[in-house]
């Protein structure tokens, strides 16, 4: 997916177009049908050139669309964590994304390989993690810079990327990986909230 294109100009309209493309691809995936970018263009009423601005090849689109089917929206994740304080909410967000990455590990690894090969200089992913954290932080009084820095730091400990490191580099099991990443998140939050009390 070309996040650079999405993050310029009319972001909301571009996000809607991206969602429309994913839904178009999911139509074919749900029916078990092979498809190309032109098929998605025909299904969505968008031009092939528009589809290509978002997805450079059908493999990347198919991989993301498959994962998107199984992933809650940021709003859905936050709704499931209603009533929790900020720290509990952040740990809940981490648990959701790390569990989701473990349950769909092969699909995520395949998706990553497509994204890396298709456009290695413009890899930008994980927008759902960032958006979910933004929703959690929306009701806080943190300064924008502080909020952004903390959100960027927290994303490092959730999703498929840290799972790959803990498993492939450190040789940990899924359970050990989850415990270690949660411990790291707890240390960051403890240090952060402790510094705020001073």
PDB file of C-alpha atoms in Angstrom:
ATOM      1  CA  UNK A   1       0.000   0.000   0.000  1.00  0.00           C
ATOM      2  CA  UNK A   2       1.272   3.469  -0.841  1.00  0.00           C
ATOM      3  CA  UNK A   3       0.847   5.382   2.427  1.00  0.00           C
ATOM      4  CA  UNK A   4       2.830   8.341   1.057  1.00  0.00           C
ATOM      5  CA  UNK A   5       0.048   8.927  -1.462  1.00  0.00           C
ATOM      6  CA  UNK A   6      -2.685   8.505   1.150  1.00  0.00           C
ATOM      7  CA  UNK A   7      -1.025  10.918   3.601  1.00  0.00           C
ATOM      8  CA  UNK A   8      -0.943  13.837   1.160  1.00  0.00           C
ATOM      9  CA  UNK A   9      -3.866  16.062   0.169  1.00  0.00           C
ATOM     10  CA  UNK A  10      -7.413  14.987   0.999  1.00  0.00           C
ATOM     11  CA  UNK A  11      -6.568  12.291   3.526  1.00  0.00           C
ATOM     12  CA  UNK A  12     -10.157  11.311   4.436  1.00  0.00           C
ATOM     13  CA  UNK A  13     -11.213  10.927   0.809  1.00  0.00           C
ATOM     14  CA  UNK A  14      -8.084   8.903   0.039  1.00  0.00           C
ATOM     15  CA  UNK A  15      -8.701   6.665   3.050  1.00  0.00           C
ATOM     16  CA  UNK A  16     -12.255   6.068   1.810  1.00  0.00           C
ATOM     17  CA  UNK A  17     -10.886   5.139  -1.630  1.00  0.00           C
ATOM     18  CA  UNK A  18      -8.363   2.762  -0.032  1.00  0.00           C
ATOM     19  CA  UNK A  19     -11.158   1.142   1.993  1.00  0.00           C
ATOM     20  CA  UNK A  20     -13.245   0.795  -1.166  1.00  0.00           C
ATOM     21  CA  UNK A  21     -10.353  -0.941  -2.925  1.00  0.00           C
ATOM     22  CA  UNK A  22      -9.881  -3.337   0.004  1.00  0.00           C
ATOM     23  CA  UNK A  23     -13.607  -4.156   0.045  1.00  0.00           C
ATOM     24  CA  UNK A  24     -13.475  -4.781  -3.710  1.00  0.00           C
ATOM     25  CA  UNK A  25     -10.575  -7.210  -3.280  1.00  0.00           C
ATOM     26  CA  UNK A  26     -12.315  -8.867  -0.322  1.00  0.00           C
ATOM     27  CA  UNK A  27     -15.314  -9.608  -2.556  1.00  0.00           C
ATOM     28  CA  UNK A  28     -13.112 -11.858  -4.685  1.00  0.00           C
ATOM     29  CA  UNK A  29     -11.271 -13.326  -1.694  1.00  0.00           C
ATOM     30  CA  UNK A  30     -14.544 -14.238   0.054  1.00  0.00           C
ATOM     31  CA  UNK A  31     -15.781 -15.937  -3.137  1.00  0.00           C
ATOM     32  CA  UNK A  32     -12.467 -17.794  -3.522  1.00  0.00           C
ATOM     33  CA  UNK A  33     -11.916 -16.226  -6.939  1.00  0.00           C
ATOM     34  CA  UNK A  34      -8.598 -15.254  -8.506  1.00  0.00           C
ATOM     35  CA  UNK A  35      -8.451 -11.551  -9.404  1.00  0.00           C
ATOM     36  CA  UNK A  36      -6.233  -8.809 -10.760  1.00  0.00           C
ATOM     37  CA  UNK A  37      -6.105  -5.054 -10.315  1.00  0.00           C
ATOM     38  CA  UNK A  38      -8.440  -4.608 -13.312  1.00  0.00           C
ATOM     39  CA  UNK A  39     -11.031  -6.893 -11.685  1.00  0.00           C
ATOM     40  CA  UNK A  40     -10.954  -4.745  -8.532  1.00  0.00           C
ATOM     41  CA  UNK A  41     -11.235  -1.618 -10.675  1.00  0.00           C
ATOM     42  CA  UNK A  42     -14.297  -3.053 -12.431  1.00  0.00           C
ATOM     43  CA  UNK A  43     -15.884  -4.124  -9.130  1.00  0.00           C
ATOM     44  CA  UNK A  44     -15.335  -0.753  -7.414  1.00  0.00           C
ATOM     45  CA  UNK A  45     -15.952   1.536 -10.387  1.00  0.00           C
ATOM     46  CA  UNK A  46     -12.486   3.024  -9.968  1.00  0.00           C
ATOM     47  CA  UNK A  47      -9.894   3.238 -12.713  1.00  0.00           C
ATOM     48  CA  UNK A  48      -6.972   0.807 -12.835  1.00  0.00           C
ATOM     49  CA  UNK A  49      -4.662   3.839 -12.535  1.00  0.00           C
ATOM     50  CA  UNK A  50      -6.375   4.810  -9.271  1.00  0.00           C
ATOM     51  CA  UNK A  51      -6.004   1.275  -7.917  1.00  0.00           C
ATOM     52  CA  UNK A  52      -2.326   1.306  -8.918  1.00  0.00           C
ATOM     53  CA  UNK A  53      -1.699   4.557  -7.004  1.00  0.00           C
ATOM     54  CA  UNK A  54      -2.652   2.686  -3.842  1.00  0.00           C
ATOM     55  CA  UNK A  55      -1.360  -0.809  -4.639  1.00  0.00           C
ATOM     56  CA  UNK A  56       1.497  -1.434  -7.055  1.00  0.00           C
ATOM     57  CA  UNK A  57       0.611  -5.103  -7.538  1.00  0.00           C
ATOM     58  CA  UNK A  58      -2.196  -7.520  -6.831  1.00  0.00           C
ATOM     59  CA  UNK A  59      -0.113  -9.605  -4.379  1.00  0.00           C
ATOM     60  CA  UNK A  60       0.246  -6.677  -1.964  1.00  0.00           C
ATOM     61  CA  UNK A  61      -3.450  -5.828  -2.309  1.00  0.00           C
ATOM     62  CA  UNK A  62      -4.552  -9.436  -1.797  1.00  0.00           C
ATOM     63  CA  UNK A  63      -2.316  -9.863   1.249  1.00  0.00           C
ATOM     64  CA  UNK A  64      -3.539  -6.656   2.896  1.00  0.00           C
ATOM     65  CA  UNK A  65      -7.173  -7.323   2.020  1.00  0.00           C
ATOM     66  CA  UNK A  66      -6.935 -10.810   3.558  1.00  0.00           C
ATOM     67  CA  UNK A  67      -5.505  -9.432   6.786  1.00  0.00           C
ATOM     68  CA  UNK A  68      -7.991  -6.550   6.823  1.00  0.00           C
ATOM     69  CA  UNK A  69     -10.903  -9.003   6.830  1.00  0.00           C
ATOM     70  CA  UNK A  70      -9.704 -10.400  10.156  1.00  0.00           C
ATOM     71  CA  UNK A  71      -8.708  -7.138  11.856  1.00  0.00           C
ATOM     72  CA  UNK A  72     -10.914  -4.959  14.046  1.00  0.00           C
ATOM     73  CA  UNK A  73     -11.049  -1.272  13.227  1.00  0.00           C
ATOM     74  CA  UNK A  74      -9.299   1.112  15.643  1.00  0.00           C
ATOM     75  CA  UNK A  75     -12.740   2.229  16.825  1.00  0.00           C
ATOM     76  CA  UNK A  76     -13.768  -1.391  17.420  1.00  0.00           C
ATOM     77  CA  UNK A  77     -10.647  -2.087  19.468  1.00  0.00           C
ATOM     78  CA  UNK A  78     -11.207   1.034  21.613  1.00  0.00           C
ATOM     79  CA  UNK A  79     -14.868   0.113  22.099  1.00  0.00           C
ATOM     80  CA  UNK A  80     -13.796  -3.255  23.536  1.00  0.00           C
ATOM     81  CA  UNK A  81     -11.535  -1.419  26.016  1.00  0.00           C
ATOM     82  CA  UNK A  82     -14.113   1.117  27.241  1.00  0.00           C
ATOM     83  CA  UNK A  83     -14.002   1.853  30.953  1.00  0.00           C
ATOM     84  CA  UNK A  84     -10.289   1.126  31.328  1.00  0.00           C
ATOM     85  CA  UNK A  85      -7.726   3.718  32.390  1.00  0.00           C
ATOM     86  CA  UNK A  86      -5.093   4.844  29.872  1.00  0.00           C
ATOM     87  CA  UNK A  87      -2.426   2.358  30.959  1.00  0.00           C
ATOM     88  CA  UNK A  88      -4.860  -0.586  30.864  1.00  0.00           C
ATOM     89  CA  UNK A  89      -6.118   0.603  27.495  1.00  0.00           C
ATOM     90  CA  UNK A  90      -2.599   0.768  26.029  1.00  0.00           C
ATOM     91  CA  UNK A  91      -1.796  -2.717  27.324  1.00  0.00           C
ATOM     92  CA  UNK A  92      -5.110  -3.928  25.874  1.00  0.00           C
ATOM     93  CA  UNK A  93      -4.240  -2.434  22.484  1.00  0.00           C
ATOM     94  CA  UNK A  94      -0.840  -4.126  22.605  1.00  0.00           C
ATOM     95  CA  UNK A  95      -2.434  -7.436  23.560  1.00  0.00           C
ATOM     96  CA  UNK A  96      -4.906  -7.185  20.670  1.00  0.00           C
ATOM     97  CA  UNK A  97      -2.255  -6.502  18.036  1.00  0.00           C
ATOM     98  CA  UNK A  98       0.243  -9.042  19.382  1.00  0.00           C
ATOM     99  CA  UNK A  99      -2.398 -11.768  19.651  1.00  0.00           C
ATOM    100  CA  UNK A 100      -3.654 -10.899  16.166  1.00  0.00           C
ATOM    101  CA  UNK A 101      -0.087 -11.057  14.798  1.00  0.00           C
ATOM    102  CA  UNK A 102       0.470 -14.465  16.417  1.00  0.00           C
ATOM    103  CA  UNK A 103      -2.836 -15.880  15.158  1.00  0.00           C
ATOM    104  CA  UNK A 104      -2.124 -14.655  11.612  1.00  0.00           C
ATOM    105  CA  UNK A 105       1.655 -14.896  11.647  1.00  0.00           C
ATOM    106  CA  UNK A 106       2.074 -16.627   8.281  1.00  0.00           C
ATOM    107  CA  UNK A 107      -0.218 -14.165   6.515  1.00  0.00           C
ATOM    108  CA  UNK A 108       1.589 -11.199   8.091  1.00  0.00           C
ATOM    109  CA  UNK A 109       5.006 -12.576   7.122  1.00  0.00           C
ATOM    110  CA  UNK A 110       3.800 -13.100   3.556  1.00  0.00           C
ATOM    111  CA  UNK A 111       2.365  -9.582   3.447  1.00  0.00           C
ATOM    112  CA  UNK A 112       5.609  -8.103   4.770  1.00  0.00           C
ATOM    113  CA  UNK A 113       7.627  -9.941   2.135  1.00  0.00           C
ATOM    114  CA  UNK A 114       5.389  -8.567  -0.635  1.00  0.00           C
ATOM    115  CA  UNK A 115       5.590  -5.023   0.714  1.00  0.00           C
ATOM    116  CA  UNK A 116       9.364  -5.114   1.157  1.00  0.00           C
ATOM    117  CA  UNK A 117       9.984  -6.515  -2.320  1.00  0.00           C
ATOM    118  CA  UNK A 118       7.451  -4.289  -4.101  1.00  0.00           C
ATOM    119  CA  UNK A 119       8.743  -0.951  -2.813  1.00  0.00           C
ATOM    120  CA  UNK A 120      11.567  -1.207  -0.265  1.00  0.00           C
ATOM    121  CA  UNK A 121      12.288   2.534  -0.132  1.00  0.00           C
ATOM    122  CA  UNK A 122       8.727   3.496   0.833  1.00  0.00           C
ATOM    123  CA  UNK A 123       7.708   0.952   3.441  1.00  0.00           C
ATOM    124  CA  UNK A 124       5.097   2.526   5.661  1.00  0.00           C
ATOM    125  CA  UNK A 125       2.746   0.289   7.571  1.00  0.00           C
ATOM    126  CA  UNK A 126       1.033  -0.104  10.899  1.00  0.00           C
ATOM    127  CA  UNK A 127      -1.378   2.774  10.460  1.00  0.00           C
ATOM    128  CA  UNK A 128      -4.039   0.871  12.408  1.00  0.00           C
ATOM    129  CA  UNK A 129      -1.812   0.632  15.492  1.00  0.00           C
ATOM    130  CA  UNK A 130      -1.066   4.341  15.368  1.00  0.00           C
ATOM    131  CA  UNK A 131      -4.727   5.273  14.828  1.00  0.00           C
ATOM    132  CA  UNK A 132      -5.829   3.055  17.738  1.00  0.00           C
ATOM    133  CA  UNK A 133      -3.279   4.648  20.052  1.00  0.00           C
ATOM    134  CA  UNK A 134      -4.380   8.109  18.875  1.00  0.00           C
ATOM    135  CA  UNK A 135      -7.950   7.281  19.869  1.00  0.00           C
ATOM    136  CA  UNK A 136      -6.740   6.135  23.292  1.00  0.00           C
ATOM    137  CA  UNK A 137      -4.726   9.330  23.783  1.00  0.00           C
ATOM    138  CA  UNK A 138      -7.424  11.678  22.427  1.00  0.00           C
ATOM    139  CA  UNK A 139      -8.929  12.195  25.869  1.00  0.00           C
ATOM    140  CA  UNK A 140      -5.619  12.997  27.546  1.00  0.00           C
ATOM    141  CA  UNK A 141      -4.078  16.390  28.191  1.00  0.00           C
ATOM    142  CA  UNK A 142      -0.615  15.430  26.960  1.00  0.00           C
ATOM    143  CA  UNK A 143       1.210  17.920  24.754  1.00  0.00           C
ATOM    144  CA  UNK A 144       1.062  16.954  21.080  1.00  0.00           C
ATOM    145  CA  UNK A 145       4.814  16.349  20.766  1.00  0.00           C
ATOM    146  CA  UNK A 146       4.898  14.234  23.920  1.00  0.00           C
ATOM    147  CA  UNK A 147       1.835  12.270  22.809  1.00  0.00           C
ATOM    148  CA  UNK A 148       3.289  11.603  19.344  1.00  0.00           C
ATOM    149  CA  UNK A 149       6.679  10.521  20.700  1.00  0.00           C
ATOM    150  CA  UNK A 150       5.066   8.137  23.174  1.00  0.00           C
ATOM    151  CA  UNK A 151       2.742   6.667  20.522  1.00  0.00           C
ATOM    152  CA  UNK A 152       5.674   6.064  18.154  1.00  0.00           C
ATOM    153  CA  UNK A 153       7.629   4.356  20.926  1.00  0.00           C
ATOM    154  CA  UNK A 154       4.705   2.149  21.945  1.00  0.00           C
ATOM    155  CA  UNK A 155       4.104   0.899  18.392  1.00  0.00           C
ATOM    156  CA  UNK A 156       7.566  -0.689  18.469  1.00  0.00           C
ATOM    157  CA  UNK A 157       6.279  -3.264  20.952  1.00  0.00           C
ATOM    158  CA  UNK A 158       3.185  -4.396  19.088  1.00  0.00           C
ATOM    159  CA  UNK A 159       2.384  -6.193  15.852  1.00  0.00           C
ATOM    160  CA  UNK A 160       4.260  -8.626  13.657  1.00  0.00           C
ATOM    161  CA  UNK A 161       7.650  -6.854  13.613  1.00  0.00           C
ATOM    162  CA  UNK A 162       8.577  -7.307  17.294  1.00  0.00           C
ATOM    163  CA  UNK A 163       7.156 -10.834  17.156  1.00  0.00           C
ATOM    164  CA  UNK A 164       9.563 -11.655  14.309  1.00  0.00           C
ATOM    165  CA  UNK A 165      12.481 -10.279  16.332  1.00  0.00           C
ATOM    166  CA  UNK A 166      11.613 -12.131  19.525  1.00  0.00           C
ATOM    167  CA  UNK A 167      11.041 -15.410  17.683  1.00  0.00           C
ATOM    168  CA  UNK A 168      13.616 -15.331  14.886  1.00  0.00           C
ATOM    169  CA  UNK A 169      16.427 -13.459  16.623  1.00  0.00           C
ATOM    170  CA  UNK A 170      15.902 -14.314  20.293  1.00  0.00           C
ATOM    171  CA  UNK A 171      14.432 -17.784  19.739  1.00  0.00           C
ATOM    172  CA  UNK A 172      11.443 -17.220  22.031  1.00  0.00           C
ATOM    173  CA  UNK A 173       8.104 -19.014  21.833  1.00  0.00           C
ATOM    174  CA  UNK A 174       4.862 -17.139  21.192  1.00  0.00           C
ATOM    175  CA  UNK A 175       4.073 -17.140  24.908  1.00  0.00           C
ATOM    176  CA  UNK A 176       7.561 -15.944  25.867  1.00  0.00           C
ATOM    177  CA  UNK A 177       7.372 -13.251  23.174  1.00  0.00           C
ATOM    178  CA  UNK A 178       4.064 -11.935  24.463  1.00  0.00           C
ATOM    179  CA  UNK A 179       5.319 -11.835  28.051  1.00  0.00           C
ATOM    180  CA  UNK A 180       8.532 -10.048  27.082  1.00  0.00           C
ATOM    181  CA  UNK A 181       6.780  -7.442  24.917  1.00  0.00           C
ATOM    182  CA  UNK A 182       4.194  -6.785  27.626  1.00  0.00           C
ATOM    183  CA  UNK A 183       6.961  -6.405  30.214  1.00  0.00           C
ATOM    184  CA  UNK A 184       8.699  -3.903  27.925  1.00  0.00           C
ATOM    185  CA  UNK A 185       5.468  -1.940  27.536  1.00  0.00           C
ATOM    186  CA  UNK A 186       4.868  -1.961  31.289  1.00  0.00           C
ATOM    187  CA  UNK A 187       8.401  -0.652  31.927  1.00  0.00           C
ATOM    188  CA  UNK A 188       7.943   2.189  29.449  1.00  0.00           C
ATOM    189  CA  UNK A 189       4.572   3.158  30.914  1.00  0.00           C
ATOM    190  CA  UNK A 190       5.817   2.879  34.490  1.00  0.00           C
ATOM    191  CA  UNK A 191       8.799   5.089  33.686  1.00  0.00           C
ATOM    192  CA  UNK A 192       6.678   7.568  31.777  1.00  0.00           C
ATOM    193  CA  UNK A 193       3.942   7.929  34.393  1.00  0.00           C
ATOM    194  CA  UNK A 194       6.528   8.043  37.193  1.00  0.00           C
ATOM    195  CA  UNK A 195       8.305  10.950  35.455  1.00  0.00           C
ATOM    196  CA  UNK A 196       4.959  12.782  35.121  1.00  0.00           C
ATOM    197  CA  UNK A 197       4.482  12.684  38.903  1.00  0.00           C
ATOM    198  CA  UNK A 198       7.752  14.536  39.573  1.00  0.00           C
TER     199      UNK A 198
END
